[in-house]
Short mmCIF file of C-alpha atoms and ligand atoms in Angstrom, two decimals:
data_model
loop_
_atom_site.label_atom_id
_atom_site.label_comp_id
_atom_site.label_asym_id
_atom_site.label_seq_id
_atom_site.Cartn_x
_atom_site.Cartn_y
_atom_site.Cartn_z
CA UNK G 549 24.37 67.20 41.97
CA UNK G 550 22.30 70.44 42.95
CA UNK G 551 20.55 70.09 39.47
CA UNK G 552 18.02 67.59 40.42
CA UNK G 553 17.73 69.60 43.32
CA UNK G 554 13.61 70.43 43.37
CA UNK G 555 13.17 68.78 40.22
CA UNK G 556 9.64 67.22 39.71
CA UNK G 557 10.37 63.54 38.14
CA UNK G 558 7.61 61.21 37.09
CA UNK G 559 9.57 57.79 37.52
CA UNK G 560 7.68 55.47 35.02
CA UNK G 561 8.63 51.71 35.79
CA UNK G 562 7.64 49.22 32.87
CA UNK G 563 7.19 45.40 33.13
CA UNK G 564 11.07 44.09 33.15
CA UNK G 565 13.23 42.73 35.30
CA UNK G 566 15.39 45.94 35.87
CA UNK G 567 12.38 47.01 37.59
CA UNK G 568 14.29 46.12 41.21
CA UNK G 569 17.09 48.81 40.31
CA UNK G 570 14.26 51.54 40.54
CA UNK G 571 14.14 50.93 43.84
CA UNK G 572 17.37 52.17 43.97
CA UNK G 573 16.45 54.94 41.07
CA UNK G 574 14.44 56.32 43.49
CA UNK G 575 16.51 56.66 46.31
CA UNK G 576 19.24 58.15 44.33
CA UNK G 577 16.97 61.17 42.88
CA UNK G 578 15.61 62.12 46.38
CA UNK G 579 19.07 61.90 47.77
CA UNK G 580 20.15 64.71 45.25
CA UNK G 581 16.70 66.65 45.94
CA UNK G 582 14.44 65.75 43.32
CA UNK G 583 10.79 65.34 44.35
CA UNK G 584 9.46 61.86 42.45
CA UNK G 585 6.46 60.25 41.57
CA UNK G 586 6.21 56.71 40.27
CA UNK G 587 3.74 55.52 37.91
CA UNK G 588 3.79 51.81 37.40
CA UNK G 589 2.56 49.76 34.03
CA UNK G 590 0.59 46.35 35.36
CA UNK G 591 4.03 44.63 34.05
CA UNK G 592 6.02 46.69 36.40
CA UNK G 593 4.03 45.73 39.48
CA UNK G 594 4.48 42.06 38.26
CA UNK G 595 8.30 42.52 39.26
CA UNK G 596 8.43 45.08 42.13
CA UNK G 597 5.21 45.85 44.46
CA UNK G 598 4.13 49.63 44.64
CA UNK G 599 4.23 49.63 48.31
CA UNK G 600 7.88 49.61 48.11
CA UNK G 601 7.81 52.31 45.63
CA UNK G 602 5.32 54.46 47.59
CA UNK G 603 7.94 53.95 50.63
CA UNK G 604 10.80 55.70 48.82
CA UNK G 605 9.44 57.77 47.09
CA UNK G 606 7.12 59.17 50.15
CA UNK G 607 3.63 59.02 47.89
CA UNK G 608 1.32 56.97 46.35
CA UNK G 609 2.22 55.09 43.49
CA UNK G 610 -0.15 56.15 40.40
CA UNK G 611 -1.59 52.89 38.81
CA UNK G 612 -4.70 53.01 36.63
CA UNK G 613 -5.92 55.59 34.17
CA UNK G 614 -9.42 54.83 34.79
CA UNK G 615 -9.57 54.71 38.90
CA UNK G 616 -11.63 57.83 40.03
CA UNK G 617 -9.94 58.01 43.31
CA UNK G 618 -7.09 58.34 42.05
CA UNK G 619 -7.66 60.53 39.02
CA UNK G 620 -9.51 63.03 42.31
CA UNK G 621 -6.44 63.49 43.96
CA UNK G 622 -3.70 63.51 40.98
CA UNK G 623 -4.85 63.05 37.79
CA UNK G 624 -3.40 62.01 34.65
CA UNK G 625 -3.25 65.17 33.43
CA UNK G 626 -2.37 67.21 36.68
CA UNK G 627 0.59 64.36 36.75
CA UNK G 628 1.65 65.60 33.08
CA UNK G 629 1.90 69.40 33.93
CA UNK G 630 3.56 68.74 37.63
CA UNK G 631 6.50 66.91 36.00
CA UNK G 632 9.51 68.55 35.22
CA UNK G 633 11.14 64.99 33.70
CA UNK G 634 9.33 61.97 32.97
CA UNK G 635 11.88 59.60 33.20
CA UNK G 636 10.81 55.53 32.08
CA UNK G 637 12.97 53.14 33.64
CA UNK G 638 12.93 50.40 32.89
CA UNK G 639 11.50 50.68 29.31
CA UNK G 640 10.41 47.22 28.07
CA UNK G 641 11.12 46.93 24.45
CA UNK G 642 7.04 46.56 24.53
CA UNK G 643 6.67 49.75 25.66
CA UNK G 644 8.88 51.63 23.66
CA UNK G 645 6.81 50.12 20.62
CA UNK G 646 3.35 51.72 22.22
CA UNK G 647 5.43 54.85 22.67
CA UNK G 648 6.42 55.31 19.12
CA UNK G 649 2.96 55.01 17.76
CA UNK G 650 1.78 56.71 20.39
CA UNK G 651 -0.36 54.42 21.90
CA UNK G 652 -1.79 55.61 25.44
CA UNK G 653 -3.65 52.34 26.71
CA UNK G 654 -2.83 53.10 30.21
CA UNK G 655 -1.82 55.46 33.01
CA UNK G 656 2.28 55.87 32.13
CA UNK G 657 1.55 55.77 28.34
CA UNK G 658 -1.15 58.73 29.05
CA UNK G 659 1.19 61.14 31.07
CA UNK G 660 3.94 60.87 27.93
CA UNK G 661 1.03 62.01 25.11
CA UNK G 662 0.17 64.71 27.22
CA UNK G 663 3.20 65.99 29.33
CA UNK G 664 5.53 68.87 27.78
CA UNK G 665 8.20 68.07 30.02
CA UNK G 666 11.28 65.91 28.34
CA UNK G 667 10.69 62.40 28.28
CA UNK G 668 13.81 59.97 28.89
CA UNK G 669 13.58 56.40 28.64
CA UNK G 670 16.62 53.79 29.88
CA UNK G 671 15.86 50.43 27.62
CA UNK G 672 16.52 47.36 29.40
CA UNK G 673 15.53 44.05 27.27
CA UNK G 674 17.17 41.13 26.17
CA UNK G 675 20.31 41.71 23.12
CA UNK G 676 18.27 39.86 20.51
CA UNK G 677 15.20 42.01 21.57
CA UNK G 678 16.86 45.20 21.91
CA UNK G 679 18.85 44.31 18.40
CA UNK G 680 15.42 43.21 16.24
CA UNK G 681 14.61 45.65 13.65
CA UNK G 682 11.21 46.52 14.89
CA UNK G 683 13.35 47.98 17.95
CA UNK G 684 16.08 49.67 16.28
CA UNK G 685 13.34 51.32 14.40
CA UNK G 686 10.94 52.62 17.25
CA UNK G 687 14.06 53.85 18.63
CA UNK G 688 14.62 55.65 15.55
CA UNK G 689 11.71 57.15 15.76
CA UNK G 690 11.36 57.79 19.78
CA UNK G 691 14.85 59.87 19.14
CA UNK G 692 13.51 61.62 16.13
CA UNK G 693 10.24 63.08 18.47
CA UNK G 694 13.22 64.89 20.98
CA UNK G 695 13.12 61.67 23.07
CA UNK G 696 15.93 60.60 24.57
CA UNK G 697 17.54 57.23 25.63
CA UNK G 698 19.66 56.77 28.34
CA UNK G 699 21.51 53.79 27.10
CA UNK G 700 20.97 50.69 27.11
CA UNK G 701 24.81 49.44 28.70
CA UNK G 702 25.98 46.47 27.67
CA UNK G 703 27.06 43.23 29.60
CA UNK G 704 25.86 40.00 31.04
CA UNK G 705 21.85 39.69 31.33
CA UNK G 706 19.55 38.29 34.19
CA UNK G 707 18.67 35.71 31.28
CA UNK G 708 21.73 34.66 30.86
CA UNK G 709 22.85 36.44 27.28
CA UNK G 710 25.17 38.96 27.06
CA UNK G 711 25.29 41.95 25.07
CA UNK G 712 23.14 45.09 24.54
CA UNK G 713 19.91 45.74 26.62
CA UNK G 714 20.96 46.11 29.97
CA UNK G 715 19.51 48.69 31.98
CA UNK G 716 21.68 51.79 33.10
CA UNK G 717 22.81 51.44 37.05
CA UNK G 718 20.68 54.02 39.19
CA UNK G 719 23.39 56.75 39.58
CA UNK G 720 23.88 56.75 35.73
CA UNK G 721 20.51 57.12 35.42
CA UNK G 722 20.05 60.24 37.92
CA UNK G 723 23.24 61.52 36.39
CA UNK G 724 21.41 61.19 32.81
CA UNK G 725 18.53 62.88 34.19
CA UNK G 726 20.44 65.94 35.74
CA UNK G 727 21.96 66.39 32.16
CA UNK G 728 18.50 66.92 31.09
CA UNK G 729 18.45 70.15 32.96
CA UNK G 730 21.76 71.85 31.31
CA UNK G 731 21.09 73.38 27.93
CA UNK G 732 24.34 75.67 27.64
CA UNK G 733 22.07 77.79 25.07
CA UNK G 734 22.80 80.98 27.30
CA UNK G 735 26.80 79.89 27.91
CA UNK G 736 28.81 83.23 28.55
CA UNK G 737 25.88 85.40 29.26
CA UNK G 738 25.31 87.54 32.00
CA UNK G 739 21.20 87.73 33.30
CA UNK G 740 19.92 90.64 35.59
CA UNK G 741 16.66 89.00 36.71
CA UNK G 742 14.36 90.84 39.55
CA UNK G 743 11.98 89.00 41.74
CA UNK G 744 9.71 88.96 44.25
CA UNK G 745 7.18 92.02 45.74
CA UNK G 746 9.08 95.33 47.07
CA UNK G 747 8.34 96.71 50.58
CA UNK G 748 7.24 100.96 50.99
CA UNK G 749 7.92 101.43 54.52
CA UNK G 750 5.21 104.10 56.08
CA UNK G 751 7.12 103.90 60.02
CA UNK G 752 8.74 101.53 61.74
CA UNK G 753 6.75 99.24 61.88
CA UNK G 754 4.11 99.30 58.83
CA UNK G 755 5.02 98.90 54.88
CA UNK G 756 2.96 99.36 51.65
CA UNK G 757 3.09 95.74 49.48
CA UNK G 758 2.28 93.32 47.60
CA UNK G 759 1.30 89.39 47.06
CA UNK G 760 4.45 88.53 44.87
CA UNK G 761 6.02 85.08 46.28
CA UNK G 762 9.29 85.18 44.01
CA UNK G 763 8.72 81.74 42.66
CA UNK G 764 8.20 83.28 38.89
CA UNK G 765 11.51 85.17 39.34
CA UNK G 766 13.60 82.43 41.00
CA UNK G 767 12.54 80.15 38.52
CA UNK G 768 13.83 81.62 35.81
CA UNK G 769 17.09 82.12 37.22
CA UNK G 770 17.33 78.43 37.81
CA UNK G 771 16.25 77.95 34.10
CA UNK G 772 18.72 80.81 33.00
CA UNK G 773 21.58 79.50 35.55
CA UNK G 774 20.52 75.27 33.89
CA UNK G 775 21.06 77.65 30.31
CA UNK G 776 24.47 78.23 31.72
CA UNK G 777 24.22 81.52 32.46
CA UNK G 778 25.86 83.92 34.97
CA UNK G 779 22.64 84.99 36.45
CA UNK G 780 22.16 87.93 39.06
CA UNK G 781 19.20 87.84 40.75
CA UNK G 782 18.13 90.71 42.47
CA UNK G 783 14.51 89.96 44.91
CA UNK G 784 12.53 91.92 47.66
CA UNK G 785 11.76 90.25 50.93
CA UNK G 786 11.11 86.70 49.99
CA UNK G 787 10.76 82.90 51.96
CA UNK G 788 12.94 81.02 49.12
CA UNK G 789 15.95 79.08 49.00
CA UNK G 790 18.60 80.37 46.37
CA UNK G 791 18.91 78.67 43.33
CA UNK G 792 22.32 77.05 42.13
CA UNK G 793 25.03 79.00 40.57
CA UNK G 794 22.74 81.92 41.23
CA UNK G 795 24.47 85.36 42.60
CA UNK G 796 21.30 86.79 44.74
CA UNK G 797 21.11 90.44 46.51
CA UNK G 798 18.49 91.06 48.73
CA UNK G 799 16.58 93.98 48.82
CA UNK G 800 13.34 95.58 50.18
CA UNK G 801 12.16 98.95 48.49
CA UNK G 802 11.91 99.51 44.65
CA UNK G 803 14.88 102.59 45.13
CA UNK G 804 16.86 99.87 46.60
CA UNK G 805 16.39 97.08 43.75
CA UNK G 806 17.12 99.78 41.59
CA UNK G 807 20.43 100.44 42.76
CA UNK G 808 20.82 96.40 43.22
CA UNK G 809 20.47 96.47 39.23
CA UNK G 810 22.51 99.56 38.43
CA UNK G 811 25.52 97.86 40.36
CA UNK G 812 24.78 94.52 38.76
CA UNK G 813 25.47 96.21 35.30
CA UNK G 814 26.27 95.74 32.80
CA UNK G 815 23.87 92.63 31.58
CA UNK G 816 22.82 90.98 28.27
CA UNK G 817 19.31 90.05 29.27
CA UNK G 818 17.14 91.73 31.88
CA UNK G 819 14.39 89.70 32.91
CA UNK G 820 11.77 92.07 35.29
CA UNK G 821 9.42 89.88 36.88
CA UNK G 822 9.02 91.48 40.32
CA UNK G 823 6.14 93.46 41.25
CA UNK G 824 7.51 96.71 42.23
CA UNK G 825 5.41 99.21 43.96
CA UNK G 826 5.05 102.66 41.90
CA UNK G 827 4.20 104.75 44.67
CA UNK G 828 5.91 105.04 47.73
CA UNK G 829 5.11 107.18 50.95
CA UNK G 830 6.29 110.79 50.81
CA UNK G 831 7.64 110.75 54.01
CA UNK G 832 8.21 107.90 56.39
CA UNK G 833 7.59 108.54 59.76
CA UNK G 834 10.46 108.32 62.44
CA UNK G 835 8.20 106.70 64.99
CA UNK G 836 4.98 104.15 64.92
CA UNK G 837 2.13 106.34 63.79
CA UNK G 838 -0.54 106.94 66.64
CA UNK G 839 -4.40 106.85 66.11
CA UNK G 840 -5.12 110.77 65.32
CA UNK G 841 -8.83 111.34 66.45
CA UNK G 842 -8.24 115.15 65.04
CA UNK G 843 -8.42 113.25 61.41
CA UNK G 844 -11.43 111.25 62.45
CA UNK G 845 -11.39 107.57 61.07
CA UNK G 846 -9.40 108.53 58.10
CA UNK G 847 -5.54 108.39 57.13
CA UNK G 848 -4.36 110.36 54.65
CA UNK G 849 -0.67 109.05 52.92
CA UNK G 850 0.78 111.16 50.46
CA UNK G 851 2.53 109.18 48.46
CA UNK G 852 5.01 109.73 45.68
CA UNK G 853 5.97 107.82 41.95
CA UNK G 854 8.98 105.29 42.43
CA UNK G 855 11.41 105.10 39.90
CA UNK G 856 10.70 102.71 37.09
CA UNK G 857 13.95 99.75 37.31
CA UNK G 858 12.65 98.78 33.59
CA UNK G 859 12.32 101.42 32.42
CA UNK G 860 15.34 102.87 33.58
CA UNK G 861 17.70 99.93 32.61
CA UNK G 862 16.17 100.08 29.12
CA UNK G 863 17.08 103.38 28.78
CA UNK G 864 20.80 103.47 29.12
CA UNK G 865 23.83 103.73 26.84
CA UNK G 866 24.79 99.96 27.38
CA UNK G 867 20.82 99.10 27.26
CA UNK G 868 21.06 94.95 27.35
CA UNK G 869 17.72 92.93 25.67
CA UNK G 870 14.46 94.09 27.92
CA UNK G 871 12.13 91.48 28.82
CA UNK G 872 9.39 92.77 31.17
CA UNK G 873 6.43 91.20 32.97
CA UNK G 874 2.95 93.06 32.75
CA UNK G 875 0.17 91.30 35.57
CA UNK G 876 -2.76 92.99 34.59
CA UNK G 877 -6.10 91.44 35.77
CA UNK G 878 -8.51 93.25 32.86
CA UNK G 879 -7.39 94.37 29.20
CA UNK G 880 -4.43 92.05 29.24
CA UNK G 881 -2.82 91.79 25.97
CA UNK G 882 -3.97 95.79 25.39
CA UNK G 883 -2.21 96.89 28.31
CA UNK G 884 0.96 94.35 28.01
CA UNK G 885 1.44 95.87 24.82
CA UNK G 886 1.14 99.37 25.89
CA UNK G 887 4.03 98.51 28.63
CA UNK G 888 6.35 97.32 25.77
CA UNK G 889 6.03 100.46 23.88
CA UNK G 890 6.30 102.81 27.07
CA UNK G 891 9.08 101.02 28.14
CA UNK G 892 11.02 100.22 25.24
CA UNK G 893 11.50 96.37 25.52
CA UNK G 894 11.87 93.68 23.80
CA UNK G 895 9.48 91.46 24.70
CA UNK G 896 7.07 91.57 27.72
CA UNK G 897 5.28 88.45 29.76
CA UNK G 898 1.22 88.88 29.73
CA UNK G 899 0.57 87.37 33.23
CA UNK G 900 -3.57 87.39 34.21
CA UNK G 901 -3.24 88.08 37.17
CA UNK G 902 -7.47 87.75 38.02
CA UNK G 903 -7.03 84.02 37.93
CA UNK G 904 -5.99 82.73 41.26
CA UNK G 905 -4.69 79.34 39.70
CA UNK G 906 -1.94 81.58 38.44
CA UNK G 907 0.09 84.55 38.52
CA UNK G 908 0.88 85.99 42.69
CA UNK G 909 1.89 82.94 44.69
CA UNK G 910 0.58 80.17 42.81
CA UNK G 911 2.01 76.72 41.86
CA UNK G 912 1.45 77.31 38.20
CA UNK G 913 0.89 79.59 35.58
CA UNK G 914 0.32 80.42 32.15
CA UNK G 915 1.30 83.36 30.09
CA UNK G 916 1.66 84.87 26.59
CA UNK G 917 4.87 86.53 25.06
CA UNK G 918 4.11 89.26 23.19
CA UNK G 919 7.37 90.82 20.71
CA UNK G 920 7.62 94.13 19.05
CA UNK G 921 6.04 93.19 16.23
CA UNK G 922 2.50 92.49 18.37
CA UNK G 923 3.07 88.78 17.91
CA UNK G 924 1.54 86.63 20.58
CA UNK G 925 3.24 83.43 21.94
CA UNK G 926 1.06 81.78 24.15
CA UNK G 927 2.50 79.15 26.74
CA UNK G 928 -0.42 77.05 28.83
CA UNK G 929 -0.78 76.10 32.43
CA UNK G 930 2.07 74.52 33.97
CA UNK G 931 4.29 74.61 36.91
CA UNK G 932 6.50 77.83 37.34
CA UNK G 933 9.33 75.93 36.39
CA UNK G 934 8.12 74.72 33.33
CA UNK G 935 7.49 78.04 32.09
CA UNK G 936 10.40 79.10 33.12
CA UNK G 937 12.22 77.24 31.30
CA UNK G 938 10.44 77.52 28.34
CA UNK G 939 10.43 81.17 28.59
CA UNK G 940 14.44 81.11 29.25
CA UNK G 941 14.68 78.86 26.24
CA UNK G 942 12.66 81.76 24.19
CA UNK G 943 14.04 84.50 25.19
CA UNK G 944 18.00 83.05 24.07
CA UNK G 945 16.31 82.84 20.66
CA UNK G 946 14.98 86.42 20.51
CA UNK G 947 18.19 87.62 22.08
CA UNK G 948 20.20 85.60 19.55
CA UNK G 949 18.06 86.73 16.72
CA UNK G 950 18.35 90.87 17.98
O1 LIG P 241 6.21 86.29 42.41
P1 LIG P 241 5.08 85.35 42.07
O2 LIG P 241 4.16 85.12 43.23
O3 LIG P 241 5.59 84.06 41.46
O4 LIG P 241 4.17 86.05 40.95
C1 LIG P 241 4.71 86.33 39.68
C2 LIG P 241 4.30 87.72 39.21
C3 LIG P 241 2.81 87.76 38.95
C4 LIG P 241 4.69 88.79 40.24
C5 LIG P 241 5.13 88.01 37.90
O5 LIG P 241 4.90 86.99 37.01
C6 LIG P 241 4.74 89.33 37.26
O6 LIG P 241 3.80 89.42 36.51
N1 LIG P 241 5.56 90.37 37.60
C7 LIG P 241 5.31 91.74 37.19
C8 LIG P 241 4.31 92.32 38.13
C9 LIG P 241 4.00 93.76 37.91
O7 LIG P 241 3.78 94.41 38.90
O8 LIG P 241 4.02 94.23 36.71
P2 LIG P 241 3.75 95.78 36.33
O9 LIG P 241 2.73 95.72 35.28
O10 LIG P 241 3.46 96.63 37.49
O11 LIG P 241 5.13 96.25 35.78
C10 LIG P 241 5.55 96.05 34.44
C11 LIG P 241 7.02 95.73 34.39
O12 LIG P 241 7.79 96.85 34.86
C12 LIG P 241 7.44 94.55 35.25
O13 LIG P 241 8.42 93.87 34.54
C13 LIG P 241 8.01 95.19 36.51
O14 LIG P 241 9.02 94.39 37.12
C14 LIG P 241 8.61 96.48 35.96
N2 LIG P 241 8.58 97.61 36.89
C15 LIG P 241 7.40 98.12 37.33
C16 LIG P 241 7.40 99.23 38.16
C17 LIG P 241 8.63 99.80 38.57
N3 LIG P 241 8.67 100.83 39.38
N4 LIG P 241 9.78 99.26 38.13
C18 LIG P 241 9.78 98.19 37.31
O15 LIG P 241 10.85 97.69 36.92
#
């Protein structure tokens, strides 16, 4: 189940009996590659002790809002933005209550209010509980706020009842939570997404570059490939695994991603988020180049433009929708704005680059969308993958609505 695979899941475990099946939870999303953190009500820790917790899962169980030693090293906050799922299990029919009136008296209740990632609860509670009005209704209301509930099943209960409130069995649960990660709004769809820096040789053994990772453009072709996709991703000399379902060619100068994209045409969407050099070296020498002392301490490298992949893609007969990237570090939403006129997208990505939190090679980042129009969508600091898949998810609106 590849879809969990690198998937950030804050494992919430509420005050129930079902608590000693996360155990098992936990196992089950590492086994299919999901990083997790748990987070555990005081209930929860009534029922199942963190240390076992922190065992599987590898970390430190998260506990109390207000503990400053643990709000230095992961905060409440910090824990909201790193998840890409928060996933409750079990939810006590208590804590669904606090959820839909968006109570946040402690630590787990705290990282729902303030995460954007999807939040997934799996009830477990006794029939009659589960059954009371007050529950049906808070569930009413939990699924009307985009939450979602991953059963409860049905069947004979630790207290002896049987009926509804039982909570889901841990592969059910991890299979609930990949499901979170398939949207199917980009079904049929072929996306042409560049990544990563490009690499201007100068000889042998020396090359003109930059400080692009990849992770921006691999993460949106997981996000497109989770949209479902066909996604060709086309990235200079990079240290990251492939995504799933993702067809990737590697390349190393900007001539050669440019031929990469003209052979992976045609494409609906074209997503440019590499950093492509614009110059390269006129002439690359054969051999190593050797210390000149006629030229004193100076090199001189005449260097020449680079063709523009964007701009070139957007140009054609069979142009598909243009999404480009600007990283700017002064004059951002000026300049971003000048690159989606020059270029003739669609949309382009304002990425400030000047702050090291985000942009080249960082965890996060945070970046505004501006359209044709000179509308702004702004999307705040989160993990790459987050954006990413809230960018994929805008940019299958805008294509729909072109
Ligand atoms: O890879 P990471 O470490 O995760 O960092 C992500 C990122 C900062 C590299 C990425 O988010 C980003 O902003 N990429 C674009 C970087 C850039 O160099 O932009 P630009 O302003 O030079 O180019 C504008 C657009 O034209 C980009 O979409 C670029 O891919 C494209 N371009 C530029 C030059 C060229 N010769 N061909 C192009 O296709």
């Amino acid at each position: 189940m590849q879809r969990l695979y690198r998937k950030r899941i804050v494992l919430g475990v509420g005050g129930g009996i079902a608590a000693y099946k996360s155990a098992e939870l936990v196992r089950r999303l590492r086994d299919h590659g999901a990083e997790v953190r748990v987070v555990m009500t005081q209930g929860g820790r009534e029922f199942i002790t963190p240390l076992t917790l922190q065992a599987l899962s590898g970390h430190p169980v998260h506990l109390d809002l207000l503990d400053p030693a643990a709000e230095a090293a992961m905060g409440h906050i910090e824990l909201a933005r790193w998840a890409d799922l928060v996933l409750i299990a079990p939810a006590t029919a208590d804590l669904m209550a606090r959820l839909a009136q968006g109570v946040a008296n402690d630590l787990l209740t705290t990282v729902v209010l303030a995460t954007n990632a999807p939040v997934a609860l799996a009830p477990a509670m006794n029939q009659a509980m589960w059954a009371d009005l007050a529950t049906q209704a808070n569930r009413e209301q939990l699924l009307a706020r985009g939450i979602r509930l991953f059963g409860p099943g049905s069947g004979s209960q630790a207290c002896g009842d049987i009926g509804m409130g039982r909570m889901l069995e841990a592969e059910e649960l991890a299979r609930a939570a990949a499901d979170c990660f398939e949207t199917g709004m980009l079904t049929g769809k072929h996306l042409l997404i560049t990544a990563g820096p490009t690499q201007e040789n100068i000889d042998p053994v020396r090359y003109i570059t930059n400080h692009s990772s990849g992770k921006m453009g691999f993460a949106l072709a997981e996000a497109a490939a989770e949209a479902g996709a066909r996604v060709t991703l086309v990235t200079g000399p990079v240290f990251l695994p492939t995504p799933d379902r993702v067809q990737r060619i590697d390349v190393v100068s900007a001539r050669d991603m440019l031929a990469a994209c003209e052979a992976a045409m045609p494409c609906d969407i074209l997503i440019a988020a590499a950093a492509v050099a614009d110059y390269r070296p006129e002439v690359v020498a054969p051999h190593k180049l050797k210390k000149d002392p006629s030229t004193g301490d100076g090199l001189l490298l005449q260097m020449v433009r680079n063709p523009d992949i964007l701009a070139t893609l957007a140009g054609r007969a069979d142009r598909p929708f243009c999404v480009g990237f600007a990283a700017e570090t002064e004059n951002l939403l000026e300049y971003a704005a000048r690159k989606l006129r020059d270029k003739n997208l669609d949309l382009i990505v304002a990425n400030d680059v000047a702050n090291p939190s985000i942009g080249f090679n960082s965890e996060d980042n945070a970046v505004s969308v501006i359209d044709r129009q000179q509308h702004e969508t702004r999307f705040g600091q989160a993990s790459k993958g987050h954006i990413a898949r809230a960018l994929v998810a805008f940019i299958a609106e805008r294509y729909k609505e072109s």
